């Protein structure tokens, strides 16, 4: 097998050089190649606790023993009870049943705790409209005798039920809950996910799936970005042209929006609507040009970026319109907060409108930022009348802004700190943009209150949390899951768990587990990649493409945006290309890093690590002919046709490096430079995608000693 691989590598490299010694004993290698990954498994005792919790609880104590998941296991509610709690218990038990195949009872019964095996004790309903101060804490006690979940509110019980579901383990023959004692409460009360449904519409069923995912990882705010230049997505009965002319027919009816709010509330999730103003408002003006600061005509934008159309802040009619519109929306969205956007107003139309310029002079407004601050104050008055709190992106933070306005920082941590210093509540989104395609580890490292913060305790308290942001320029209902999940779960942990929970390797270990669990909720972040590959290839036989896809990821948002502008990409462009199929931060990216780091600790002794890596590199070499064959017969896949050959070359680089490292032999002078050239050539993005495995491969090559080089450098 190894010989064949080496020969393949030789041909690929057009060389006749072979490593000077067998990489490992042939029998061992063959075993690795045929038996799959040779990664060592721990020899845990049968019922030992494995921490697969995400987010990690604030306090966890592992106990002795376990409780089997047995048929008939029934929840007894012994204190407060209502339909919302019953429904939450029912859903949790349905999931337990589905995931274990054990016929537990899904309906809760009322009773006294007595010797019941599973008791839920809740003190009260919680807030009638869940607010930012809702008590989400819970205590969960699992012993070999039973389960006791206690919470002050129904929402707290929901959080505890999610933890309980994540506790389920099996020993190969039966499912059980390990004995633990958990006391948990979130670090931050505002843990959100912003969904941009304007640039690409997200169907109601998908939003519900996303809400289920949010609940699973204890996110508690759906920030619903409902209007932007590319589409107005919320039905208004008072102003029907908003969607008739501004949505291309893709919008949420009021009944659907109410359904989403209800669905979210049932899962302990608030819905904060955002109607972005005064900029990002092209779609409003198609039907209502009188709102605008320029003459028009206006159209729904089908490109991306910042556009000139902006509301006219000088006319009383603008505020009358907004008063009626907001008055209608508050009947649909009960949350205390109402998001007015406020970002990226370029002020062009204000500067070019003589009437607006005259208004600014009369009112002593120096510059467009001051005029926007005037607009914000007038909108704030309307929101206050409707008993709403205003929140906006950090552009709304201008001198004199009333303290009651909350700030969502997207342009950097500084504005959040400044807001807190000036008395505003705020949340962090800078660093949490999922569309940037960063790895989970990058988001995980972003802390709403960094260790270096010089804020006072009172100011820190004003930082309520953060929100992951899913902007949908290049995302639609089909691809959105892999753009959100599982990376949003890492952000969820950052916002829920104590600051001290920050082991990246352990986060990834748990994230992989959570990703599989999230798919059981109907999300498709793993399976959609494969479905897309099947679609592009026109066959079920896509194994070689999967090997390739596992090593690749989309380029960053910036690179895609640059391409999009250059090639005049519109909102109508299909999102069914190689880049859309690939997952950001594919699991192999981090796993490979860990494998290489572990192996490099002792390359001459670590046979298991060597075998695992050999197996991986062999799969890269072996994938080439099949992947190329499939790409030849698919115009969509042909975009990436350079990649299978490159991957095979990378596999050969890896195999050769292992040969030297495992034997301790030196490579001929110049070998490294050649390998690094192969890696450098593979770095160039193709079809908006890039390899996600190059850095560890470079590390392996760098670790090889060359003839004539000093071994103690
Ligand atoms: C934003 O990203 N413009 C809030």
XYZ file of C-alpha atoms and ligand atoms in Angstrom:
717
model
C 0.000 0.000 0.000
C 2.680 2.466 1.012
C 4.720 1.591 -2.035
C 1.760 2.250 -4.281
C 1.170 5.599 -2.570
C 4.796 6.535 -2.935
C 4.655 5.666 -6.588
C 1.570 7.807 -7.004
C 3.401 10.636 -5.251
C 6.430 10.121 -7.464
C 4.369 10.411 -10.589
C 2.504 13.419 -9.226
C 5.747 15.161 -8.397
C 7.462 14.093 -11.580
C 10.422 12.930 -9.508
C 12.346 9.779 -8.946
C 13.360 10.501 -5.367
C 11.870 8.319 -2.626
C 12.344 8.637 1.108
C 15.334 6.618 2.142
C 13.643 4.365 4.612
C 10.318 2.744 5.203
C 8.054 5.178 7.023
C 6.733 2.578 9.403
C 6.549 -1.164 9.489
C 4.317 -2.207 6.617
C 1.978 -4.295 8.689
C 1.239 -1.464 11.094
C 0.567 0.964 8.285
C -1.713 -1.416 6.493
C -3.647 -1.911 9.688
C -4.047 1.843 9.997
C -5.157 2.266 6.419
C -7.701 -0.500 6.530
C -9.006 -0.063 10.052
C -9.657 3.655 9.736
C -8.363 6.205 12.159
C -5.977 4.777 14.659
C -6.513 7.623 17.098
C -6.227 6.170 20.562
C -9.468 5.925 22.518
C -9.372 6.502 26.243
C -10.248 3.538 28.414
C -12.877 5.267 30.516
C -14.775 3.219 33.013
C -18.191 2.215 31.816
C -20.230 4.985 33.390
C -17.606 7.697 33.836
C -18.837 11.228 33.223
C -17.837 12.676 29.851
C -18.254 16.391 29.657
C -20.149 17.054 26.444
C -21.954 20.100 27.802
C -22.108 23.210 25.670
C -22.205 25.828 27.039
C -20.322 24.677 30.110
C -22.278 25.304 33.305
C -21.082 27.774 35.920
C -20.586 25.080 38.563
C -20.396 21.363 37.962
C -19.586 18.666 40.423
C -19.276 15.100 39.219
C -20.895 12.577 41.550
C -20.822 8.832 42.058
C -23.067 6.533 40.049
C -25.508 7.006 37.223
C -29.192 6.789 36.369
C -30.274 4.601 33.459
C -32.701 6.016 30.903
C -35.477 3.515 31.364
C -38.870 2.970 29.755
C -41.588 4.833 31.567
C -39.273 7.484 33.057
C -41.734 10.265 33.865
C -41.345 13.874 34.902
C -43.228 14.888 38.023
C -43.886 18.623 38.374
C -44.192 19.281 42.078
C -44.569 23.051 42.339
C -45.482 25.730 39.837
C -46.836 24.438 36.541
C -48.218 26.021 33.394
C -48.699 25.117 29.745
C -45.343 26.639 28.767
C -43.513 24.432 31.271
C -45.499 21.346 30.270
C -44.679 21.952 26.612
C -40.983 22.380 27.392
C -40.923 19.127 29.352
C -42.826 17.362 26.590
C -40.324 18.520 23.968
C -37.360 17.498 26.108
C -38.781 14.034 26.759
C -39.622 13.598 23.062
C -35.996 14.330 22.271
C -34.775 11.977 24.965
C -37.007 9.265 23.509
C -35.834 9.933 19.984
C -32.149 10.036 20.850
C -32.119 6.942 23.052
C -34.836 4.779 21.548
C -36.148 4.325 25.092
C -39.864 4.840 25.532
C -39.848 7.425 28.286
C -43.125 9.184 29.164
C -43.370 12.480 27.319
C -46.193 14.056 29.349
C -45.400 15.506 32.765
C -47.571 14.549 35.710
C -48.410 16.713 38.703
C -47.626 15.363 42.106
C -45.404 15.435 45.123
C -41.771 14.580 44.693
C -42.022 11.445 46.897
C -39.833 8.809 45.325
C -40.399 9.995 41.754
C -37.328 9.427 39.568
C -37.437 12.789 37.808
C -38.791 15.866 39.550
C -39.044 19.366 38.151
C -39.575 22.088 40.766
C -40.242 25.585 39.466
C -40.978 28.541 41.727
C -43.012 30.635 39.317
C -43.875 31.569 35.740
C -41.235 34.244 35.279
C -41.889 37.466 33.412
C -45.087 37.830 31.386
C -42.963 39.258 28.597
C -39.533 37.744 28.951
C -37.085 40.549 29.515
C -33.379 41.033 29.802
C -33.572 40.401 33.562
C -35.423 37.095 33.375
C -34.010 34.639 35.891
C -32.487 31.826 33.815
C -30.682 30.038 36.629
C -31.301 26.403 37.531
C -29.926 23.643 39.692
C -29.740 20.097 38.411
C -29.038 17.174 40.667
C -28.585 13.753 39.105
C -27.939 10.770 41.385
C -28.398 7.045 40.948
C -31.753 7.593 42.702
C -33.168 10.180 40.367
C -33.110 13.629 38.789
C -34.115 16.851 40.457
C -34.293 20.028 38.413
C -35.028 23.229 40.291
C -35.484 26.673 38.761
C -36.929 29.987 39.814
C -38.724 30.400 36.480
C -40.007 28.338 33.589
C -37.194 29.738 31.432
C -34.655 28.521 33.984
C -36.248 25.066 33.813
C -35.908 25.149 30.006
C -32.195 25.852 30.329
C -31.834 22.968 32.781
C -33.705 20.580 30.496
C -31.286 21.391 27.678
C -28.364 20.629 29.975
C -29.979 17.360 30.978
C -30.340 16.327 27.328
C -26.667 17.071 26.786
C -25.767 14.867 29.753
C -27.055 11.674 28.135
C -24.292 9.146 27.573
C -24.177 5.466 26.723
C -21.816 2.637 27.527
C -22.357 0.800 24.260
C -25.401 -1.060 25.456
C -27.529 1.388 27.395
C -28.133 5.077 27.848
C -27.669 6.793 31.175
C -27.310 10.108 32.965
C -24.059 10.344 34.919
C -24.401 11.588 38.493
C -23.701 15.324 38.610
C -24.630 18.368 40.601
C -24.950 21.510 38.524
C -25.623 25.072 39.639
C -25.906 27.231 36.614
C -26.686 30.774 35.562
C -25.538 32.825 32.587
C -22.609 35.208 32.716
C -24.484 37.642 30.442
C -28.243 38.159 30.217
C -28.287 39.061 26.485
C -27.067 36.239 24.250
C -28.315 36.806 20.764
C -28.240 35.799 17.162
C -28.971 38.424 14.533
C -30.569 37.122 11.356
C -30.521 39.259 8.229
C -33.642 38.224 6.334
C -33.489 41.141 3.901
C -30.544 40.403 1.628
C -31.713 36.836 1.297
C -35.057 35.747 2.633
C -35.102 32.998 5.253
C -38.280 30.869 5.259
C -40.348 30.534 8.429
C -39.605 26.813 8.804
C -35.874 27.544 8.713
C -36.207 30.298 11.313
C -37.991 27.839 13.582
C -35.175 25.323 13.177
C -32.670 28.047 14.002
C -34.676 28.936 17.110
C -34.513 25.283 18.167
C -30.744 25.391 17.746
C -30.540 28.614 19.743
C -32.512 27.081 22.600
C -30.232 24.030 22.600
C -27.166 26.200 23.294
C -28.991 28.664 25.556
C -29.008 31.684 23.237
C -31.927 33.859 24.253
C -32.434 36.710 21.756
C -33.413 36.428 18.112
C -32.558 39.822 16.635
C -34.627 39.844 13.476
C -33.209 42.203 10.823
C -36.382 42.700 8.824
C -35.646 45.534 6.447
C -32.707 46.723 4.425
C -31.924 48.036 0.954
C -32.461 44.610 -0.594
C -35.931 43.910 0.748
C -38.631 44.880 3.230
C -39.690 41.597 4.818
C -42.426 42.449 7.341
C -46.027 42.888 6.315
C -47.583 46.204 7.293
C -51.325 46.535 6.905
C -51.093 50.279 7.446
C -48.439 50.667 4.737
C -49.021 47.723 2.385
C -46.681 49.039 -0.308
C -43.713 48.340 1.958
C -43.908 44.692 1.004
C -45.964 44.994 -2.195
C -43.259 47.112 -3.842
C -40.323 46.503 -1.547
C -40.033 42.744 -1.098
C -40.148 40.906 -4.434
C -42.955 38.930 -2.819
C -40.755 37.457 -0.101
C -41.919 38.673 3.294
C -43.411 37.509 6.577
C -47.111 37.992 7.124
C -48.114 39.389 10.478
C -49.537 35.993 11.383
C -46.189 34.362 10.594
C -44.274 36.944 12.617
C -46.587 36.369 15.589
C -46.059 32.652 15.166
C -42.278 33.143 15.280
C -42.562 35.295 18.414
C -44.732 32.632 20.056
C -42.434 29.817 18.957
C -39.421 31.657 20.361
C -41.155 32.500 23.649
C -42.066 28.852 24.097
C -38.317 28.201 24.086
C -37.315 31.085 26.322
C -36.126 33.274 23.463
C -36.937 36.944 22.995
C -37.509 38.415 19.538
C -36.138 41.907 18.965
C -37.197 43.311 15.591
C -34.905 45.622 13.665
C -36.145 48.118 11.124
C -32.968 49.789 9.955
C -33.280 53.578 9.545
C -32.623 56.259 8.370
C -30.133 54.601 5.959
C -30.349 51.109 4.484
C -33.903 52.065 3.526
C -34.095 51.763 -0.302
C -36.795 49.105 -0.017
C -39.089 51.413 2.007
C -38.910 54.095 -0.647
C -39.964 52.020 -3.622
C -43.544 52.200 -2.384
C -43.211 55.351 -0.272
C -40.829 57.761 -2.052
C -42.110 60.601 0.136
C -39.922 59.204 2.941
C -36.785 59.892 0.950
C -34.285 62.722 0.911
C -33.874 62.602 -2.863
C -36.259 62.481 -5.739
C -36.023 58.873 -6.813
C -37.332 56.791 -8.456
C -36.224 54.071 -6.096
C -35.729 50.369 -6.561
C -34.942 47.380 -4.401
C -31.173 47.104 -4.441
C -29.870 43.881 -5.886
C -26.210 44.540 -5.120
C -24.462 44.810 -1.785
C -22.809 47.614 0.100
C -23.872 51.053 1.261
C -26.404 52.998 -0.813
C -27.447 56.643 -0.798
C -31.217 56.443 -0.156
C -31.952 57.791 3.314
C -35.074 58.992 5.085
C -35.761 62.706 5.179
C -35.362 63.670 8.844
C -36.564 67.214 8.294
C -40.189 66.521 7.438
C -42.920 66.018 10.015
C -44.535 63.516 7.626
C -41.568 61.160 8.079
C -42.268 60.962 11.820
C -46.000 60.606 11.308
C -45.266 57.647 9.047
C -42.855 56.123 11.564
C -45.289 56.683 14.423
C -48.012 54.757 12.611
C -45.619 52.060 11.458
C -44.041 51.528 14.880
C -47.505 51.648 16.455
C -48.451 48.726 14.238
C -45.249 46.750 14.826
C -45.446 46.950 18.616
C -48.647 44.921 18.440
C -46.628 42.102 16.885
C -43.378 42.339 18.838
C -43.919 42.471 22.606
C -40.227 42.730 23.519
C -39.205 45.789 25.477
C -36.466 46.590 22.948
C -36.976 47.914 19.431
C -33.929 48.093 17.137
C -33.710 51.069 14.816
C -30.465 50.104 13.050
C -28.858 53.469 12.455
C -25.744 52.123 10.735
C -23.867 53.176 7.638
C -25.723 56.296 6.623
C -23.339 57.889 4.141
C -25.152 61.248 4.321
C -24.802 61.818 0.566
C -28.448 62.697 -0.060
C -28.531 64.983 2.964
C -25.515 66.860 1.716
C -26.984 67.250 -1.760
C -30.410 68.448 -0.690
C -30.559 72.256 -0.328
C -33.719 72.103 1.788
C -32.115 69.653 4.210
C -28.960 71.756 4.333
C -31.050 74.819 5.177
C -32.826 72.846 7.927
C -29.474 71.875 9.412
C -28.361 75.513 9.472
C -31.620 76.668 11.057
C -31.381 74.017 13.762
C -27.655 74.470 14.331
C -26.909 70.918 13.226
C -23.282 70.721 12.207
C -22.791 67.760 9.913
C -24.840 64.739 8.935
C -24.027 62.867 12.155
C -25.713 65.673 14.096
C -28.716 65.488 11.796
C -28.920 61.734 12.368
C -28.748 62.343 16.123
C -31.717 64.729 15.702
C -33.571 61.984 13.797
C -32.746 59.453 16.514
C -34.117 61.725 19.239
C -37.402 62.096 17.370
C -37.688 58.355 16.808
C -36.838 57.781 20.464
C -39.813 59.934 21.413
C -42.089 57.711 19.349
C -40.652 54.532 20.839
C -40.976 55.925 24.358
C -44.616 56.686 23.670
C -45.073 52.991 22.872
C -43.141 51.990 26.028
C -40.228 50.621 24.030
C -36.526 50.920 24.661
C -34.449 51.951 21.699
C -31.384 50.025 20.625
C -29.211 50.847 17.625
C -25.851 50.030 16.036
C -22.991 52.036 17.471
C -23.377 54.902 14.987
C -26.284 56.082 17.152
C -23.859 56.789 19.999
C -23.571 60.553 19.582
C -23.134 63.328 22.144
C -26.287 63.969 24.139
C -27.899 60.590 23.379
C -30.246 59.792 26.287
C -28.870 57.080 28.565
C -31.922 54.910 28.025
C -30.762 54.076 24.479
C -28.772 50.851 24.183
C -25.849 50.362 21.842
C -24.931 47.371 19.718
C -21.271 47.615 18.898
C -20.267 46.297 15.475
C -17.327 48.586 14.735
C -15.117 47.571 17.631
C -15.057 47.043 21.356
C -14.162 50.690 21.978
C -17.637 51.998 21.212
C -19.173 49.503 23.640
C -16.840 50.618 26.422
C -17.519 54.260 25.594
C -21.261 53.614 25.682
C -20.944 51.949 29.079
C -18.878 54.879 30.372
C -21.574 57.266 29.196
C -24.320 55.365 30.969
C -25.727 53.233 28.132
C -26.412 49.534 28.173
C -24.800 47.708 25.307
C -24.059 44.456 23.579
C -21.063 43.347 21.563
C -21.207 42.114 17.978
C -17.803 43.237 16.796
C -15.848 40.002 16.552
C -18.991 37.873 16.319
C -19.770 38.290 12.593
C -20.450 34.757 11.408
C -20.419 35.902 7.771
C -16.722 36.693 8.130
C -16.177 32.917 7.997
C -13.721 32.968 10.889
C -13.036 29.798 12.833
C -14.997 29.135 16.026
C -11.800 29.678 18.007
C -11.615 33.300 16.821
C -15.148 34.082 18.034
C -14.493 32.161 21.226
C -11.587 34.463 22.021
C -13.784 37.561 21.880
C -14.946 38.623 25.303
C -17.651 41.298 25.784
C -15.672 42.421 28.837
C -12.015 41.718 28.066
C -9.662 40.955 30.918
C -7.873 44.222 30.131
C -11.046 46.287 30.586
C -10.636 49.364 32.759
C -14.374 49.889 33.199
C -15.716 50.237 36.716
C -17.932 47.505 38.137
C -21.023 49.640 37.485
C -19.973 50.277 33.898
C -19.256 46.583 33.323
C -22.766 45.779 34.468
C -24.070 47.825 31.545
C -22.514 45.377 29.119
C -25.410 43.001 28.765
C -23.790 40.469 26.480
C -23.435 40.011 22.772
C -24.901 38.798 19.542
C -23.605 36.603 16.766
C -24.486 38.257 13.450
C -25.567 36.392 10.361
C -25.572 38.827 7.457
C -27.009 37.194 4.386
C -25.296 38.731 1.372
C -24.008 35.301 0.326
C -26.282 33.093 2.380
C -29.755 31.768 1.715
C -32.220 29.466 3.434
C -30.342 26.433 2.122
C -26.828 27.385 3.150
C -27.575 29.343 6.305
C -27.246 26.429 8.719
C -23.583 25.816 7.961
C -22.922 29.543 8.189
C -24.446 29.709 11.670
C -23.761 26.277 13.144
C -21.911 25.019 14.931
C -19.778 28.176 15.268
C -22.587 30.123 16.979
C -22.470 27.526 19.751
C -18.925 28.679 20.577
C -20.229 32.247 20.894
C -23.129 30.966 22.991
C -20.628 29.417 25.374
C -18.570 32.606 25.546
C -21.708 34.508 26.550
C -23.116 31.960 28.996
C -20.151 30.293 30.678
C -17.705 31.769 33.161
C -14.818 33.673 31.637
C -12.454 30.962 32.879
C -13.948 28.440 30.448
C -11.528 29.006 27.586
C -9.778 25.807 26.602
C -9.957 25.885 22.807
C -9.190 22.207 22.248
C -11.884 21.181 24.682
C -14.311 23.658 23.108
C -13.763 22.028 19.703
C -14.170 18.546 21.152
C -17.536 19.522 22.596
C -18.475 21.586 19.529
C -18.161 18.512 17.304
C -20.526 16.628 19.614
C -22.938 19.553 19.727
C -22.938 19.912 15.952
C -24.213 16.364 15.557
C -26.852 16.987 18.247
C -27.947 20.196 16.499
C -28.612 18.271 13.302
C -31.136 16.138 15.158
C -33.172 19.345 15.557
C -33.570 19.605 11.791
C -30.540 21.779 11.113
C -28.397 20.723 8.164
C -24.954 22.224 8.649
C -23.236 18.885 8.078
C -25.609 17.143 5.712
C -26.160 20.105 3.397
C -22.532 19.994 2.302
C -22.975 16.406 1.219
C -26.356 17.095 -0.382
C -24.796 19.944 -2.362
C -21.923 17.749 -3.490
C -24.400 15.089 -4.612
C -26.399 17.712 -6.458
C -23.338 19.065 -8.237
C -21.932 15.633 -9.034
C -25.284 14.126 -10.028
C -24.498 10.929 -8.153
C -24.538 9.455 -4.671
C -20.945 8.281 -5.103
C -19.241 11.393 -3.784
C -16.714 9.901 -1.345
C -13.655 11.502 -3.021
C -15.361 14.897 -3.113
C -16.096 14.617 0.586
C -12.436 13.988 1.309
C -11.563 17.141 -0.623
C -14.376 19.227 0.880
C -13.275 18.245 4.396
C -9.958 20.018 3.798
C -11.398 23.242 2.387
C -13.397 26.272 3.470
C -14.907 29.446 1.981
C -12.637 32.488 1.779
C -13.304 35.379 4.164
C -16.255 37.734 3.771
C -13.915 40.484 2.575
C -12.538 38.381 -0.262
C -15.999 37.331 -1.341
C -17.287 40.892 -1.141
C -14.390 42.070 -3.305
C -15.152 39.383 -5.885
C -18.837 40.175 -5.699
C -18.269 43.859 -6.452
C -15.813 43.131 -9.231
C -18.118 40.637 -10.920
C -21.299 42.599 -10.258
C -22.860 39.737 -8.300
C -26.502 40.366 -7.396
C -28.979 39.023 -4.858
C -30.362 36.856 -7.675
C -27.126 34.920 -8.153
C -27.621 31.265 -7.233
C -25.781 30.170 -4.128
C -25.071 26.650 -5.307
C -21.387 26.780 -6.082
C -18.454 24.898 -4.564
C -17.946 27.750 -2.078
C -21.577 27.573 -0.951
C -21.368 23.855 -0.330
C -18.255 24.112 1.832
C -18.449 24.656 5.561
C -16.555 27.430 7.303
C -14.153 26.047 9.892
C -14.520 22.399 8.804
C -13.848 20.014 11.726
C -10.651 18.757 10.134
C -9.067 22.220 10.344
C -8.666 22.089 14.091
C -8.432 18.289 14.389
C -5.500 18.250 11.991
C -3.763 20.984 13.968
C -4.149 18.928 17.132
C -2.956 15.731 15.448
C 0.151 17.412 14.068
C 0.998 19.161 17.331
C 0.619 15.909 19.257
C 2.708 13.961 16.763
C 5.482 16.546 16.729
C 5.952 16.082 20.463
C 7.703 12.780 19.789
C 7.636 11.887 16.106
C 9.968 8.922 16.452
C 7.883 7.295 19.171
C 4.295 8.219 18.306
C 3.278 5.355 16.056
C -0.429 5.889 16.596
C -0.126 9.547 15.603
C 1.979 8.627 12.614
C -0.562 6.071 11.477
C -3.461 8.474 11.827
C -1.647 11.108 9.802
C -0.541 8.585 7.199
C -4.112 7.444 6.854
C -5.257 11.018 6.354
C -2.579 11.860 3.789
C -3.254 8.623 1.950
C -6.929 9.562 1.688
C -5.919 12.859 0.077
C -3.792 11.096 -2.509
C -6.399 8.452 -3.156
C -9.225 10.980 -3.596
C -7.649 12.578 -6.630
C -8.697 10.342 -9.538
C -12.287 9.972 -8.335
C -12.720 13.667 -7.563
C -11.265 14.633 -10.920
C -13.532 12.242 -12.718
C -16.589 13.754 -11.004
C -15.411 17.288 -11.710
C -14.972 16.524 -15.380
C -18.668 15.817 -15.669
C -20.026 18.773 -13.721
C -19.686 22.400 -14.826
C -20.314 23.526 -11.250
C -17.602 21.303 -9.817
C -15.213 22.158 -12.636
C -14.656 25.523 -10.903
C -12.520 23.684 -8.388
C -10.837 21.228 -10.748
C -7.361 22.341 -9.737
C -7.995 21.216 -6.175
C -7.939 17.375 -6.266
C -4.473 17.426 -7.827
C -3.254 19.928 -5.270
C -4.681 17.879 -2.417
C -2.900 14.775 -3.674
C 0.341 16.766 -3.801
C -0.242 17.976 -0.260
C -0.838 14.378 0.813
C 2.501 13.431 -0.742
C 4.214 16.273 1.080
C 2.754 14.965 4.317
C 3.748 11.357 3.648
C 7.294 12.366 2.792
C 7.562 14.563 5.900
C 6.336 11.709 8.073
C 8.964 9.471 6.511
C 11.770 11.715 7.636
C 10.312 12.636 11.001
C 9.436 9.098 12.040
C 12.773 7.646 11.009
C 14.815 10.578 12.220
C 16.549 10.680 8.864
C 17.478 13.953 7.266
C 16.054 15.151 3.991
C 18.317 16.165 1.130
C 19.236 19.854 1.068
C 16.539 21.881 -0.692
C 13.775 19.396 0.132
C 11.957 21.774 2.454
C 11.937 24.630 -0.001
C 10.374 22.352 -2.591
C 7.634 21.184 -0.232
C 6.907 24.697 0.955
C 6.519 25.718 -2.664
C 3.870 23.053 -3.155
C 2.064 24.358 -0.068
C 2.424 27.983 -1.175
C 0.917 27.158 -4.568
C -2.061 25.577 -2.824
C -2.649 28.741 -0.770
C -4.055 30.714 -3.666
C -7.872 30.832 -3.398
C -9.735 29.075 -6.200
C -13.454 29.613 -6.791
C -13.634 31.598 -3.532
C -12.378 28.673 -1.498
C -9.132 27.856 0.237
C -7.453 24.923 1.914
C -7.916 24.821 5.684
C -5.074 22.392 6.372
C -1.956 24.192 5.190
C -0.546 25.632 8.414
C -0.059 22.288 10.218
C 1.329 20.777 7.044
C 3.886 23.572 6.921
C 4.718 22.818 10.526
C 5.416 19.173 9.674
C 7.687 20.162 6.813
C 9.483 22.736 8.933
C 10.135 20.087 11.579
C 12.122 17.909 9.145
C 15.883 18.286 9.321
C 17.790 18.695 6.102
C 21.266 17.430 5.310
C 23.807 19.932 6.524
C 21.412 21.711 8.880
C 22.181 21.933 12.564
C 19.936 19.647 14.618
C 19.938 21.824 17.721
C 18.567 25.054 16.304
C -23.486 46.613 10.196
O -22.745 45.620 10.023
N -23.561 47.552 9.277
C -24.263 46.759 11.409
